mmCIF file of C-alpha atoms in Angstrom:
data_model
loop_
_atom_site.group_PDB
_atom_site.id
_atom_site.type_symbol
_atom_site.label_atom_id
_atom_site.label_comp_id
_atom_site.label_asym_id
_atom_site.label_seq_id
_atom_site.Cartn_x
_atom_site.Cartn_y
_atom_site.Cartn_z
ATOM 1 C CA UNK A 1 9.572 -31.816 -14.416
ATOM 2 C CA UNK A 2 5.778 -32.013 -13.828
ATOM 3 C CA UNK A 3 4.285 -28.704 -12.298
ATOM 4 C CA UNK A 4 1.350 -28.726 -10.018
ATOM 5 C CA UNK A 5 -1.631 -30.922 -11.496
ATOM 6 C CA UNK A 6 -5.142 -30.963 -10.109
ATOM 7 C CA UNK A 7 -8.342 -32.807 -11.422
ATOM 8 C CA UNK A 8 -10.408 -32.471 -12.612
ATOM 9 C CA UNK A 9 -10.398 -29.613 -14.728
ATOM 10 C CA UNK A 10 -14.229 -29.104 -14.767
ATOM 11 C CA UNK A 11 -17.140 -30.169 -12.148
ATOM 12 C CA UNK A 12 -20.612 -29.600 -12.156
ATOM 13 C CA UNK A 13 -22.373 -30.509 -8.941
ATOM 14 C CA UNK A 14 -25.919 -29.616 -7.913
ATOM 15 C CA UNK A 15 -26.731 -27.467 -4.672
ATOM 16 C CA UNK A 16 -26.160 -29.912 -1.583
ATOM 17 C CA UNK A 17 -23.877 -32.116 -3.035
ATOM 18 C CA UNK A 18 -20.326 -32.902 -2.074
ATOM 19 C CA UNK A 19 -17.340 -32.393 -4.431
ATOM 20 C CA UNK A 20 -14.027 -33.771 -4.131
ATOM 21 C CA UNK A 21 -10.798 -31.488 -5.791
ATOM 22 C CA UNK A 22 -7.366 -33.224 -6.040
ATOM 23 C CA UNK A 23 -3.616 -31.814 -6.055
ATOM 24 C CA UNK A 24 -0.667 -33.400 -7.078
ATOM 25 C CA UNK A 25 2.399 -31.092 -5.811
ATOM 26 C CA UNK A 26 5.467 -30.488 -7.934
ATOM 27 C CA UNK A 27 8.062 -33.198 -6.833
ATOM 28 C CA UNK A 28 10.326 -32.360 -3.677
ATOM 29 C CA UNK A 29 7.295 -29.981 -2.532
ATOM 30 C CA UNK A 30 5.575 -30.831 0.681
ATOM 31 C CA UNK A 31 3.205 -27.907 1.599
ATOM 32 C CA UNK A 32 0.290 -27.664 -0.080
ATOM 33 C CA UNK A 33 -2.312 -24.532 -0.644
ATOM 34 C CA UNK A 34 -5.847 -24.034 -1.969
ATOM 35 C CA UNK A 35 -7.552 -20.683 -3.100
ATOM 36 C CA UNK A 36 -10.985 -19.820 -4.524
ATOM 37 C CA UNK A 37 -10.934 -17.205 -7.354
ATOM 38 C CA UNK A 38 -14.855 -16.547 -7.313
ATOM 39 C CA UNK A 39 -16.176 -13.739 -9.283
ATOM 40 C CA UNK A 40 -16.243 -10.384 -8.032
ATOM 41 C CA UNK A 41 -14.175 -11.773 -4.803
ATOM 42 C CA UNK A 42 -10.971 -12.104 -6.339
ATOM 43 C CA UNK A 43 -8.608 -14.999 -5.325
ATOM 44 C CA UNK A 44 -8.881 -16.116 -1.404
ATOM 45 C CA UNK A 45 -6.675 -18.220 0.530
ATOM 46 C CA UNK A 46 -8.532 -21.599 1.663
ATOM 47 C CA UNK A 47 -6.176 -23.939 3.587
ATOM 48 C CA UNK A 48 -2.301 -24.427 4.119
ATOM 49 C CA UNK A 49 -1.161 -27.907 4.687
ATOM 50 C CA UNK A 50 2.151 -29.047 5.271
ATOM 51 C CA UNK A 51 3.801 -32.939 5.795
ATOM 52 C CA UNK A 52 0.487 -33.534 6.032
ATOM 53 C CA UNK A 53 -1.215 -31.268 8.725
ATOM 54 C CA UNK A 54 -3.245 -29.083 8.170
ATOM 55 C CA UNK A 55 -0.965 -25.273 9.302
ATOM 56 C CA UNK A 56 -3.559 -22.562 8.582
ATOM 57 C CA UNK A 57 -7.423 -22.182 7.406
ATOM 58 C CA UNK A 58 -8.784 -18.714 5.734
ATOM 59 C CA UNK A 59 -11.954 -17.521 6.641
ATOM 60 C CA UNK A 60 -14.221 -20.205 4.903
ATOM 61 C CA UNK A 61 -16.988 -22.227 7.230
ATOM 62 C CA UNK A 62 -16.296 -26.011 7.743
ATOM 63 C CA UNK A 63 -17.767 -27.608 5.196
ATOM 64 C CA UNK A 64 -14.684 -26.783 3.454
ATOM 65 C CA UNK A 65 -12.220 -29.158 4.531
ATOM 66 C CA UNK A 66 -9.324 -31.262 2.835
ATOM 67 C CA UNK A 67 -6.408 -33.748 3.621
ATOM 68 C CA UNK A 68 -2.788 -34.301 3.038
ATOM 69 C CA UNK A 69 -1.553 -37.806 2.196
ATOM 70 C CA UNK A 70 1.689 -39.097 2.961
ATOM 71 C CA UNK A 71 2.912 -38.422 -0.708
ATOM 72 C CA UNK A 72 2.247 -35.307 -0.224
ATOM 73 C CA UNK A 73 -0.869 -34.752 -3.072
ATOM 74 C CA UNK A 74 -4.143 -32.919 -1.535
ATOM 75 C CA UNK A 75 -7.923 -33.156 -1.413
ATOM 76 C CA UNK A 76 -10.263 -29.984 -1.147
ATOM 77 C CA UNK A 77 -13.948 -31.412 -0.133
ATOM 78 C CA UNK A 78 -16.788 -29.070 -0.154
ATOM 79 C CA UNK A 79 -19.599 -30.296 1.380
ATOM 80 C CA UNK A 80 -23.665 -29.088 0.906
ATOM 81 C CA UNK A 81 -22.941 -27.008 -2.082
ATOM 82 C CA UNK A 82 -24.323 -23.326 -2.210
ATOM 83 C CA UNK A 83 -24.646 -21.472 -5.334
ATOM 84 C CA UNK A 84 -21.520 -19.068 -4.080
ATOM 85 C CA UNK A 85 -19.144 -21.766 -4.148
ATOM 86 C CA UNK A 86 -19.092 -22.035 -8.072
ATOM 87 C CA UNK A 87 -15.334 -20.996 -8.241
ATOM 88 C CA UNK A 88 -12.082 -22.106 -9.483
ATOM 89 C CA UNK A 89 -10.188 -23.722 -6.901
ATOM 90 C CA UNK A 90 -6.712 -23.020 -7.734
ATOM 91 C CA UNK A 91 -3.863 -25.364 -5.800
ATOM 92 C CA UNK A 92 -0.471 -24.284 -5.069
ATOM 93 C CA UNK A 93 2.271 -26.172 -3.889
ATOM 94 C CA UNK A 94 6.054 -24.780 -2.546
ATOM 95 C CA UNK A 95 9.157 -26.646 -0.748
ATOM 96 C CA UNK A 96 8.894 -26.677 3.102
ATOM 97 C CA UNK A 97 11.642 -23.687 3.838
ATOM 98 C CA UNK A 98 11.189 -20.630 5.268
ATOM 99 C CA UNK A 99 9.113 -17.805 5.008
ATOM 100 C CA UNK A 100 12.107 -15.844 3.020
ATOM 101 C CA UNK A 101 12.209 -18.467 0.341
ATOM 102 C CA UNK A 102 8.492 -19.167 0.233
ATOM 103 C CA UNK A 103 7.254 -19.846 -3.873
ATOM 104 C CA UNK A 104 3.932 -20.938 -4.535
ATOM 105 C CA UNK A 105 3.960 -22.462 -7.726
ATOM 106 C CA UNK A 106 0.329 -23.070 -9.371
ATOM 107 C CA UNK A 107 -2.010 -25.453 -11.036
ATOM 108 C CA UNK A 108 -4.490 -24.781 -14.198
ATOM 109 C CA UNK A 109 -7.523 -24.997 -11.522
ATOM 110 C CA UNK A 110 -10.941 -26.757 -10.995
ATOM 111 C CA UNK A 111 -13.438 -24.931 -12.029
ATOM 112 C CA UNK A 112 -16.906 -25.976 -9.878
ATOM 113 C CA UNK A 113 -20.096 -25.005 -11.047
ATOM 114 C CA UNK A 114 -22.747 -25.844 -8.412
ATOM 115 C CA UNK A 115 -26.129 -25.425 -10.233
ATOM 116 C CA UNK B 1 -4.635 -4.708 8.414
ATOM 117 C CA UNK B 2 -2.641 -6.346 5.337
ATOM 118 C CA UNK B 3 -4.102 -5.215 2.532
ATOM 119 C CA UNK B 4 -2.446 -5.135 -1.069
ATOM 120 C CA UNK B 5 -4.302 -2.566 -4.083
ATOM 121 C CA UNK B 6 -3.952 -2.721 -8.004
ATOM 122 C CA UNK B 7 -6.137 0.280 -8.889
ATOM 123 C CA UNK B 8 -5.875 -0.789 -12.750
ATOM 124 C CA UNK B 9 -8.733 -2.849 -13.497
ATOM 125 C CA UNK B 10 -7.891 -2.863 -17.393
ATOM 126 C CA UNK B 11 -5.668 -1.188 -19.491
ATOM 127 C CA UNK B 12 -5.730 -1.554 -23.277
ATOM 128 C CA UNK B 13 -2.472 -0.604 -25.351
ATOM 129 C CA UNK B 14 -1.217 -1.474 -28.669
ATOM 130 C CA UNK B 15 1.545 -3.618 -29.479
ATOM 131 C CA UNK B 16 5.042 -2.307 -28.674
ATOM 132 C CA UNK B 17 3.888 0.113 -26.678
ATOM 133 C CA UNK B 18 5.731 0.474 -22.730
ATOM 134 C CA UNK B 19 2.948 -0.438 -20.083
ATOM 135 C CA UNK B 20 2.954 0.176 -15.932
ATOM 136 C CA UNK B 21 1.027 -1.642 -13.619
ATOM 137 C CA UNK B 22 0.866 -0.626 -10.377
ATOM 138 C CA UNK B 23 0.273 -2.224 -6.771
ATOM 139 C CA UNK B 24 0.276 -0.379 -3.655
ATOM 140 C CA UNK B 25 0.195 -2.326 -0.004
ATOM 141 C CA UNK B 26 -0.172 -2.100 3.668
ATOM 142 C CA UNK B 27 1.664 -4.175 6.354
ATOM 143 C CA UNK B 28 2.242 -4.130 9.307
ATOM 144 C CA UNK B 29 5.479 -6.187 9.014
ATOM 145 C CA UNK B 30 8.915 -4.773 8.964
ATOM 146 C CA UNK B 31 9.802 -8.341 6.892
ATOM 147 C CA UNK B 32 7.826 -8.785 4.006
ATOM 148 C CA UNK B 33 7.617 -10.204 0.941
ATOM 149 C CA UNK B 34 5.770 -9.264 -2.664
ATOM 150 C CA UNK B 35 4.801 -11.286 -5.708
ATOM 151 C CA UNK B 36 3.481 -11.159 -8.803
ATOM 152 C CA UNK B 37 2.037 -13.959 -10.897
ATOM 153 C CA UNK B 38 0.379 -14.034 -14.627
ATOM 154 C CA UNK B 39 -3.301 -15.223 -15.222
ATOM 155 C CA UNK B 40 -3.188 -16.470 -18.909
ATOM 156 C CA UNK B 41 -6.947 -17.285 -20.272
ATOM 157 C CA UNK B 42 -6.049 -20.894 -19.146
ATOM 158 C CA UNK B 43 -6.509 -20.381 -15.405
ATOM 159 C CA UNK B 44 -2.983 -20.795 -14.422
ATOM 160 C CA UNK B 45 -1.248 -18.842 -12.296
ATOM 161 C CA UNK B 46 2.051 -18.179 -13.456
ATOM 162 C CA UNK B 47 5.170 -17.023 -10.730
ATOM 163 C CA UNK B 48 6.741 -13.842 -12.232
ATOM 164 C CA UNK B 49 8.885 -12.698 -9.332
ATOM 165 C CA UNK B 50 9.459 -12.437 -5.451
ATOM 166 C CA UNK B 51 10.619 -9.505 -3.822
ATOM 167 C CA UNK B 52 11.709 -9.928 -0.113
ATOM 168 C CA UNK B 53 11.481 -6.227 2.042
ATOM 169 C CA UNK B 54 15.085 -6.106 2.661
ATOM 170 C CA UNK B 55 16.248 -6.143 -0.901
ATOM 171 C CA UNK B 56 15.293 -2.405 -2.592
ATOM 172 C CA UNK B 57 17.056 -3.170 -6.201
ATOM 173 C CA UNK B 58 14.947 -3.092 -9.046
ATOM 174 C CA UNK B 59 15.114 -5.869 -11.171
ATOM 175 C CA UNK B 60 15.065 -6.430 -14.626
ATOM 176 C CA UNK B 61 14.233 -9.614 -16.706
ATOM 177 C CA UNK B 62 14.411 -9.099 -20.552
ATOM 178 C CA UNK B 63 11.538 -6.593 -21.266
ATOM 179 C CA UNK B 64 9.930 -7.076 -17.746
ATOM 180 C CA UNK B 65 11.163 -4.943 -14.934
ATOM 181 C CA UNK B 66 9.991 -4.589 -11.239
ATOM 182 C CA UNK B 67 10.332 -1.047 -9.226
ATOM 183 C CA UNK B 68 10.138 -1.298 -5.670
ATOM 184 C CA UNK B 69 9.966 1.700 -3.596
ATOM 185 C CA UNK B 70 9.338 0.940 0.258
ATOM 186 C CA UNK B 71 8.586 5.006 0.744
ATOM 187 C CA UNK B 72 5.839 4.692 -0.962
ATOM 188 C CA UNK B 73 4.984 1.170 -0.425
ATOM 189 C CA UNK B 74 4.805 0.397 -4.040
ATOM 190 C CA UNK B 75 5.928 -2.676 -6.178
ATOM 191 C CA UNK B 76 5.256 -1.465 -10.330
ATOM 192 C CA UNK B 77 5.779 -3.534 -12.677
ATOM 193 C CA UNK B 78 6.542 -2.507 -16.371
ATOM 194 C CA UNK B 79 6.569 -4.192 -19.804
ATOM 195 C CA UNK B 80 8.231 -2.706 -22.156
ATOM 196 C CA UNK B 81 7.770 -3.251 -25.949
ATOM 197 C CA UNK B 82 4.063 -4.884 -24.817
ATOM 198 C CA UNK B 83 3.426 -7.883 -27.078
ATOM 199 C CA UNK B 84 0.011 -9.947 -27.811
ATOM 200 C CA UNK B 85 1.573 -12.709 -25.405
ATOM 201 C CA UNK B 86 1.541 -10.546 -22.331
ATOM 202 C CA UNK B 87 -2.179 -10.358 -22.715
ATOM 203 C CA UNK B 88 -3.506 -11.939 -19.447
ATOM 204 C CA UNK B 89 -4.731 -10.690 -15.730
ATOM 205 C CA UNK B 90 -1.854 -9.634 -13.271
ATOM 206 C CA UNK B 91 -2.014 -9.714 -9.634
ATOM 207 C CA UNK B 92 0.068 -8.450 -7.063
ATOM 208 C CA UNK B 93 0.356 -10.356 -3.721
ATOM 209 C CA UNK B 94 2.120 -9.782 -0.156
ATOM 210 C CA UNK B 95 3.137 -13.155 1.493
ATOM 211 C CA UNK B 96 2.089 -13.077 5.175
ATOM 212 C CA UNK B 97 3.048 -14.920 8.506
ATOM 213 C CA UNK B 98 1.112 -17.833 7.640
ATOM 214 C CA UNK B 99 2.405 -18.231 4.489
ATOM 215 C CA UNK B 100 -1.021 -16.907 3.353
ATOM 216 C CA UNK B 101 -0.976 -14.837 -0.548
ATOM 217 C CA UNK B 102 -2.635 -11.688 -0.306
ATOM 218 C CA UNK B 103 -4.207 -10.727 -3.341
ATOM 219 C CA UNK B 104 -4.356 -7.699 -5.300
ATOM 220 C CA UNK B 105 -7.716 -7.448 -7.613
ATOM 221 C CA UNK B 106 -5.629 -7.903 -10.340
ATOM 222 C CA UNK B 107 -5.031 -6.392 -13.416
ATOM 223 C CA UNK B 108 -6.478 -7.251 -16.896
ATOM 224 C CA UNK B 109 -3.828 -6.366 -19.741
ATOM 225 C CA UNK B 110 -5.032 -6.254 -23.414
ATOM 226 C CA UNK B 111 -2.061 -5.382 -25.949
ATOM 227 C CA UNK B 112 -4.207 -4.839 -29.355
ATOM 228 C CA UNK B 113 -1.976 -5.899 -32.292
#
């Protein structure tokens, strides 16, 4: 079984741009999570969306945004690039149940670079 | 606040040797539930365990092993006989209401051969 896949594996924008992350979930799993592991912050929760709403945002201004489609997979856009956002952007995906059973299972990551 | 701690930010052991990380955290939940996932070189993070609040046994798989102590609000976790293959970053994480991971800093395991 395919685990969590996300594309690509390396981006290099320049400051201002817009970059585009995707997520393909494990199969069966319909909630979908993004993180930022930048340097010296550790790993931060992003966004939270499930059956394709979005359920919960971290503390991240709104040019980070994203989508759910209805097969579940994900898009992270980050729009005007700063310097700080050069990251990996690590996707997780888990089954809809309850708290109590809640997994996150990872992907390898997309590692920006905004130069 | 919710807060979880790994005051380890490396530790360097030889092969075969038994190793402890540690992770300490704060909620204010009376239900919660604590992780731990790998960081190989490659980026992924790898699920090691869950440990819901309500369950205190320790748990063992092969020569990983989890201690859980609610008293002290601690969740260890120990390799013993360390190999080269266990080299990697470990983080602890608390799972909260919103079915947001808090992170540990994480822990960066070398095993020297």
């Amino acid at each position: 079984e395919a685990g969590v896949t996300q594309s690509p594996t390396h981006l290099i924008k320049t400051r201002g741009q817009q970059a585009t992350l995707r997520c393909s979930p494990i199969s069966g799993h319909t909630s979908v999570y993004w993180y930022q592991q930048a340097l010296g912050l550790g790993l931060q929760f992003l966004l939270w969306y499930d059956e394709g709403e979005e359920r919960n945002r971290g503390n991240f201004p709104p040019r980070f945004s994203g989508r759910q489609f209805p097969n579940y997979s994900s898009e992270l856009n980050v729009n005007a690039l700063e310097l700080e956002d050069s990251a990996l952007y690590l996707c997780a995906s888990s089954t809809g149940q309850a708290l109590a059973k809640n997994i996150q299972y990872f992907g390898a990551g997309t590692r920006l670079s905004v130069l | 606040a919710q807060k979880v701690t790994q005051a380890q930010t490396e530790i360097s052991v030889v092969e075969k040797e038994d190793v402890t990380l540690d992770c300490v955290y704060e909620t204010r939940d009376t239900t919660y539930y604590l992780f731990w996932y790998k960081q190989p070189p490659s980026g992924e993070l790898v699920f090691l365990i869950r440990r819901n609040s309500f369950d205190e046994q320790n748990e063992i798989s092969g020569r990983y092993s989890w201690n859980f102590q609610k008293s002290t609000s601690s969740f260890n976790f120990t390799i013993t006989a360390s190999q080269v293959v266990d080299s990697a970053v470990y983080f602890c994480a608390l799972l909260d209401s919103n079915y947001q991971l808090i992170w540990g800093a994480g822990t960066k395991l070398i095993i020297k051969p």
